[in-house]
mmCIF file of C-alpha atoms in Angstrom:
data_model
loop_
_atom_site.group_PDB
_atom_site.id
_atom_site.type_symbol
_atom_site.label_atom_id
_atom_site.label_comp_id
_atom_site.label_asym_id
_atom_site.label_seq_id
_atom_site.Cartn_x
_atom_site.Cartn_y
_atom_site.Cartn_z
ATOM 1 C CA ASP L 1 -0.824 4.783 -21.583
ATOM 2 C CA GLN L 2 1.731 3.237 -19.231
ATOM 3 C CA GLN L 3 2.406 5.755 -16.461
ATOM 4 C CA VAL L 4 5.077 3.595 -14.824
ATOM 5 C CA LYS L 5 7.564 1.948 -17.145
ATOM 6 C CA GLN L 6 10.169 -0.717 -16.612
ATOM 7 C CA ASN L 7 11.879 -0.916 -19.970
ATOM 8 C CA SER L 8 14.070 -3.909 -19.195
ATOM 9 C CA PRO L 9 12.008 -7.110 -19.109
ATOM 10 C CA SER L 10 14.982 -9.053 -17.785
ATOM 11 C CA LEU L 11 18.430 -8.640 -16.252
ATOM 12 C CA SER L 12 21.171 -11.184 -15.564
ATOM 13 C CA VAL L 13 23.884 -10.515 -12.988
ATOM 14 C CA GLN L 14 26.693 -12.525 -11.431
ATOM 15 C CA GLU L 15 26.482 -13.349 -7.744
ATOM 16 C CA GLY L 16 28.284 -10.734 -5.653
ATOM 17 C CA ARG L 17 27.955 -7.996 -8.253
ATOM 18 C CA ILE L 18 25.556 -5.046 -8.249
ATOM 19 C CA SER L 19 22.067 -5.343 -9.737
ATOM 20 C CA ILE L 20 20.483 -2.113 -10.971
ATOM 21 C CA LEU L 21 16.802 -2.137 -11.863
ATOM 22 C CA ASN L 22 15.324 0.942 -13.473
ATOM 23 C CA CYS L 23 11.891 2.516 -13.518
ATOM 24 C CA ASP L 24 10.544 5.633 -15.263
ATOM 25 C CA TYR L 25 7.283 7.433 -14.655
ATOM 26 C CA THR L 26 5.362 10.052 -16.558
ATOM 27 C CA ASN L 27 2.955 11.525 -14.007
ATOM 28 C CA SER L 28 4.577 14.399 -12.103
ATOM 29 C CA MET L 29 1.871 14.082 -9.417
ATOM 30 C CA PHE L 30 3.357 10.784 -8.220
ATOM 31 C CA ASP L 31 5.160 11.359 -4.956
ATOM 32 C CA TYR L 32 5.550 7.941 -3.385
ATOM 33 C CA PHE L 33 7.331 5.021 -4.967
ATOM 34 C CA LEU L 34 7.681 1.396 -3.988
ATOM 35 C CA TRP L 35 9.473 -1.733 -5.127
ATOM 36 C CA TYR L 36 7.872 -5.140 -4.798
ATOM 37 C CA LYS L 37 9.551 -8.504 -5.314
ATOM 38 C CA LYS L 38 7.710 -11.535 -6.661
ATOM 39 C CA TYR L 39 8.736 -15.172 -6.704
ATOM 40 C CA PRO L 40 6.938 -17.654 -9.002
ATOM 41 C CA ALA L 41 3.587 -18.887 -7.683
ATOM 42 C CA GLU L 42 3.642 -16.324 -4.856
ATOM 43 C CA GLY L 43 2.159 -12.887 -4.361
ATOM 44 C CA PRO L 44 4.331 -9.745 -4.532
ATOM 45 C CA THR L 45 6.049 -8.746 -1.297
ATOM 46 C CA PHE L 46 7.031 -5.220 -0.344
ATOM 47 C CA LEU L 47 10.756 -4.531 -0.576
ATOM 48 C CA ILE L 48 11.514 -0.840 -0.142
ATOM 49 C CA SER L 49 9.910 2.558 -0.721
ATOM 50 C CA ILE L 50 10.803 6.222 -1.091
ATOM 51 C CA SER L 51 8.835 9.425 -0.866
ATOM 52 C CA SER L 52 9.482 12.407 -3.105
ATOM 53 C CA ILE L 53 11.007 14.438 -0.288
ATOM 54 C CA LYS L 54 14.008 12.105 -0.393
ATOM 55 C CA ASP L 55 16.412 11.129 -3.143
ATOM 56 C CA LYS L 56 17.741 7.965 -1.530
ATOM 57 C CA ASN L 57 16.517 5.291 0.842
ATOM 58 C CA GLU L 58 18.594 2.381 2.034
ATOM 59 C CA ASP L 59 17.673 -0.902 3.693
ATOM 60 C CA GLY L 60 20.496 -3.380 4.036
ATOM 61 C CA ARG L 61 21.596 -4.531 0.588
ATOM 62 C CA PHE L 62 18.791 -2.589 -1.099
ATOM 63 C CA THR L 63 18.927 1.092 -2.010
ATOM 64 C CA VAL L 64 16.391 3.059 -3.997
ATOM 65 C CA PHE L 65 17.390 6.284 -5.732
ATOM 66 C CA LEU L 66 14.897 8.865 -6.940
ATOM 67 C CA ASN L 67 15.632 11.508 -9.585
ATOM 68 C CA LYS L 68 12.517 13.676 -9.704
ATOM 69 C CA SER L 69 13.696 15.946 -12.487
ATOM 70 C CA ALA L 70 14.246 12.924 -14.724
ATOM 71 C CA LYS L 71 11.153 11.113 -13.374
ATOM 72 C CA HIS L 72 13.360 8.108 -12.809
ATOM 73 C CA LEU L 73 14.033 5.737 -9.957
ATOM 74 C CA SER L 74 16.352 2.816 -9.593
ATOM 75 C CA LEU L 75 16.816 -0.092 -7.217
ATOM 76 C CA HIS L 76 20.360 -1.166 -6.402
ATOM 77 C CA ILE L 77 21.062 -4.554 -4.871
ATOM 78 C CA VAL L 78 24.591 -4.996 -3.516
ATOM 79 C CA PRO L 79 25.866 -7.655 -3.346
ATOM 80 C CA SER L 80 23.445 -9.676 -5.435
ATOM 81 C CA GLN L 81 22.605 -13.167 -4.224
ATOM 82 C CA PRO L 82 20.975 -16.107 -6.037
ATOM 83 C CA GLY L 83 17.970 -15.762 -3.699
ATOM 84 C CA ASP L 84 17.373 -12.304 -5.168
ATOM 85 C CA SER L 85 16.314 -13.941 -8.443
ATOM 86 C CA ALA L 86 12.694 -12.834 -8.868
ATOM 87 C CA VAL L 87 10.475 -10.391 -10.736
ATOM 88 C CA TYR L 88 10.746 -6.841 -9.415
ATOM 89 C CA PHE L 89 7.841 -4.436 -9.797
ATOM 90 C CA CYS L 90 8.101 -0.698 -9.461
ATOM 91 C CA ALA L 91 4.933 1.083 -8.261
ATOM 92 C CA ALA L 92 3.938 4.714 -7.786
ATOM 93 C CA SER L 93 1.170 6.714 -6.161
ATOM 94 C CA GLY L 94 0.211 10.214 -5.100
ATOM 95 C CA LEU L 95 0.639 10.736 -1.342
ATOM 96 C CA ARG L 96 -2.677 12.439 -0.831
ATOM 97 C CA GLY L 97 -4.396 9.743 1.179
ATOM 98 C CA GLY L 98 -8.035 8.994 0.845
ATOM 99 C CA ALA L 99 -9.920 6.496 -1.238
ATOM 100 C CA THR L 100 -8.558 7.725 -4.547
ATOM 101 C CA ASN L 101 -4.939 7.033 -3.685
ATOM 102 C CA LYS L 102 -3.971 3.985 -5.744
ATOM 103 C CA LEU L 103 -0.823 2.164 -6.720
ATOM 104 C CA ILE L 104 0.169 2.117 -10.394
ATOM 105 C CA PHE L 105 2.519 -0.755 -11.190
ATOM 106 C CA GLY L 106 5.156 -1.153 -13.843
ATOM 107 C CA THR L 107 5.409 -4.272 -15.991
ATOM 108 C CA GLY L 108 8.205 -5.855 -13.969
ATOM 109 C CA THR L 109 11.829 -6.863 -14.518
ATOM 110 C CA LEU L 110 12.960 -10.474 -14.140
ATOM 111 C CA LEU L 111 16.276 -10.546 -12.309
ATOM 112 C CA ALA L 112 18.436 -13.661 -12.593
ATOM 113 C CA VAL L 113 21.469 -13.833 -10.302
ATOM 114 C CA GLN L 114 23.923 -16.420 -11.585
ATOM 115 C CA PRO L 115 26.011 -18.327 -8.988
ATOM 116 C CA ASN I 1 -1.340 -14.968 11.336
ATOM 117 C CA ALA I 2 -2.233 -16.478 7.982
ATOM 118 C CA GLY I 3 -2.007 -13.031 6.349
ATOM 119 C CA VAL I 4 -3.937 -12.845 3.084
ATOM 120 C CA THR I 5 -5.400 -16.101 1.814
ATOM 121 C CA GLN I 6 -6.964 -16.764 -1.572
ATOM 122 C CA THR I 7 -8.980 -19.691 -2.874
ATOM 123 C CA PRO I 8 -8.891 -21.474 -5.212
ATOM 124 C CA LYS I 9 -5.247 -21.518 -6.385
ATOM 125 C CA PHE I 10 -6.228 -22.654 -9.876
ATOM 126 C CA GLN I 11 -9.513 -22.595 -11.787
ATOM 127 C CA VAL I 12 -10.599 -23.414 -15.316
ATOM 128 C CA LEU I 13 -13.924 -22.022 -16.533
ATOM 129 C CA LYS I 14 -15.855 -22.176 -19.749
ATOM 130 C CA THR I 15 -16.991 -18.968 -21.406
ATOM 131 C CA GLY I 16 -20.181 -17.723 -19.797
ATOM 132 C CA GLN I 17 -19.739 -19.505 -16.481
ATOM 133 C CA SER I 18 -19.736 -17.555 -13.241
ATOM 134 C CA MET I 19 -17.555 -17.971 -10.204
ATOM 135 C CA THR I 20 -16.338 -16.234 -7.067
ATOM 136 C CA LEU I 21 -12.703 -15.829 -6.109
ATOM 137 C CA GLN I 22 -12.353 -15.765 -2.357
ATOM 138 C CA CYS I 23 -10.021 -13.507 -0.372
ATOM 139 C CA ALA I 24 -9.645 -13.249 3.381
ATOM 140 C CA GLN I 25 -7.233 -11.464 5.699
ATOM 141 C CA ASP I 26 -6.712 -11.776 9.434
ATOM 142 C CA MET I 27 -4.749 -8.571 10.035
ATOM 143 C CA ASN I 28 -7.812 -6.371 10.666
ATOM 144 C CA HIS I 29 -6.889 -4.249 7.646
ATOM 145 C CA GLU I 30 -9.458 -1.765 6.432
ATOM 146 C CA TYR I 31 -8.207 -1.498 2.862
ATOM 147 C CA MET I 32 -8.495 -4.436 0.465
ATOM 148 C CA SER I 33 -8.059 -4.631 -3.270
ATOM 149 C CA TRP I 34 -8.058 -6.967 -6.254
ATOM 150 C CA TYR I 35 -5.459 -6.894 -9.018
ATOM 151 C CA ARG I 36 -4.933 -8.896 -12.151
ATOM 152 C CA GLN I 37 -1.542 -9.664 -13.604
ATOM 153 C CA ASP I 38 -1.146 -10.218 -17.311
ATOM 154 C CA PRO I 39 2.068 -10.720 -19.313
ATOM 155 C CA GLY I 40 3.604 -7.377 -20.238
ATOM 156 C CA MET I 41 0.954 -5.457 -18.278
ATOM 157 C CA GLY I 42 2.111 -5.488 -14.669
ATOM 158 C CA LEU I 43 -0.566 -5.511 -11.973
ATOM 159 C CA ARG I 44 -3.755 -3.610 -12.673
ATOM 160 C CA LEU I 45 -6.313 -2.638 -10.040
ATOM 161 C CA ILE I 46 -9.792 -4.123 -10.570
ATOM 162 C CA HIS I 47 -11.761 -3.050 -7.481
ATOM 163 C CA TYR I 48 -10.928 -1.908 -4.009
ATOM 164 C CA SER I 49 -12.587 -1.345 -0.639
ATOM 165 C CA VAL I 50 -11.723 1.117 2.112
ATOM 166 C CA GLY I 51 -13.824 -0.673 4.699
ATOM 167 C CA ALA I 52 -16.822 -2.921 5.223
ATOM 168 C CA GLY I 53 -19.711 -1.810 3.065
ATOM 169 C CA ILE I 54 -17.603 0.472 0.859
ATOM 170 C CA THR I 55 -16.230 -0.520 -2.544
ATOM 171 C CA ASP I 56 -15.074 1.343 -5.621
ATOM 172 C CA GLN I 57 -13.748 0.681 -9.108
ATOM 173 C CA GLY I 58 -10.128 0.520 -10.136
ATOM 174 C CA GLU I 59 -8.529 0.641 -13.592
ATOM 175 C CA VAL I 60 -10.170 -2.447 -15.107
ATOM 176 C CA PRO I 61 -13.520 -3.115 -13.349
ATOM 177 C CA ASN I 62 -15.628 -4.329 -16.276
ATOM 178 C CA GLY I 63 -16.858 -7.900 -15.929
ATOM 179 C CA TYR I 64 -16.215 -8.067 -12.191
ATOM 180 C CA ASN I 65 -18.304 -7.406 -9.084
ATOM 181 C CA VAL I 66 -17.243 -7.096 -5.480
ATOM 182 C CA SER I 67 -18.836 -6.669 -2.081
ATOM 183 C CA ARG I 68 -17.416 -6.186 1.399
ATOM 184 C CA SER I 69 -19.796 -7.330 4.125
ATOM 185 C CA THR I 70 -17.052 -7.941 6.711
ATOM 186 C CA THR I 71 -13.603 -6.498 7.384
ATOM 187 C CA GLU I 72 -12.010 -9.904 6.766
ATOM 188 C CA ASP I 73 -13.489 -10.951 3.419
ATOM 189 C CA PHE I 74 -13.459 -9.402 -0.046
ATOM 190 C CA PRO I 75 -14.754 -11.795 -2.728
ATOM 191 C CA LEU I 76 -14.441 -11.078 -6.441
ATOM 192 C CA ARG I 77 -17.256 -12.295 -8.704
ATOM 193 C CA LEU I 78 -17.061 -13.023 -12.388
ATOM 194 C CA LEU I 79 -20.654 -12.982 -13.605
ATOM 195 C CA SER I 80 -20.074 -14.335 -17.120
ATOM 196 C CA ALA I 81 -16.487 -15.369 -17.713
ATOM 197 C CA ALA I 82 -14.749 -14.415 -20.955
ATOM 198 C CA PRO I 83 -11.385 -15.570 -22.373
ATOM 199 C CA SER I 84 -10.082 -12.012 -21.838
ATOM 200 C CA GLN I 85 -10.390 -12.653 -18.102
ATOM 201 C CA THR I 86 -7.744 -15.366 -18.233
ATOM 202 C CA SER I 87 -5.181 -14.017 -15.807
ATOM 203 C CA VAL I 88 -3.583 -14.346 -12.404
ATOM 204 C CA TYR I 89 -5.614 -12.577 -9.731
ATOM 205 C CA PHE I 90 -4.105 -11.155 -6.558
ATOM 206 C CA CYS I 91 -5.903 -9.894 -3.510
ATOM 207 C CA ALA I 92 -4.127 -7.419 -1.232
ATOM 208 C CA SER I 93 -4.811 -5.741 2.081
ATOM 209 C CA SER I 94 -3.295 -2.853 3.995
ATOM 210 C CA ARG I 95 -3.920 -0.805 7.102
ATOM 211 C CA GLY I 96 -4.471 2.319 5.031
ATOM 212 C CA THR I 97 -4.233 2.675 1.272
ATOM 213 C CA GLY I 98 -0.777 1.097 1.296
ATOM 214 C CA THR I 99 0.734 4.150 -0.317
ATOM 215 C CA GLY I 100 2.424 5.864 2.602
ATOM 216 C CA ASP I 101 5.437 5.353 4.823
ATOM 217 C CA GLY I 102 4.976 2.376 7.081
ATOM 218 C CA ASP I 103 1.792 1.302 5.362
ATOM 219 C CA THR I 104 2.297 -1.332 2.709
ATOM 220 C CA GLN I 105 0.018 -3.711 0.879
ATOM 221 C CA TYR I 106 0.219 -7.415 1.690
ATOM 222 C CA PHE I 107 -0.612 -9.707 -1.202
ATOM 223 C CA GLY I 108 -2.143 -13.153 -1.254
ATOM 224 C CA PRO I 109 -0.582 -16.018 -3.243
ATOM 225 C CA GLY I 110 -2.854 -15.527 -6.239
ATOM 226 C CA THR I 111 -5.479 -17.445 -8.203
ATOM 227 C CA ARG I 112 -4.585 -18.582 -11.714
ATOM 228 C CA LEU I 113 -7.760 -18.476 -13.816
ATOM 229 C CA THR I 114 -8.150 -19.852 -17.315
ATOM 230 C CA VAL I 115 -11.311 -19.185 -19.313
ATOM 231 C CA LEU I 116 -11.787 -21.443 -22.331
#
């Protein structure tokens, strides 16, 4: 059972426009969410995160929105650049600390930003 | 800082062979973990360690062994490789569990393993 879902395997956007990547989760105990970016032949790199006490977190061109009632989060990239072309993974965990606190990843969305 | 390093980058095994995937980090992180990435499955946790001498199972531990004798190294052993273990393997490290503000997981470049 996939607890973190990214229903769009791919997304194509024109350079300069907004990219919106979506993620849904089923476990109401998740209270910390992260986005990772992955280029081919490289490991994932951390992009941005949000805890459940917030509904928005911004870092430069990247903003993550969290809708707890809908169990939905989204990553907005504005403006999109060709270098943003990568696979984006959503991940979730429970913020309880300790050895049992683990990240659950979604299946990823391939973003292609067309020049 | 080299960050998280993994060797080898590519490996082809025959069914039944054994091998060890190496992972090392130079950031003095306590927490290390192994993931596998399969098409349509995202990254799934295999094993993790919260410090030297302490390891535990993740989501998909069967067929894999780990040990953590030093803070820096966290090798992953395949005792008898099977075609179902064909995957890309990522090692990650973090100061804590990598699930809190200011504490993120750093991933290595991955090992692409094919089992024939």
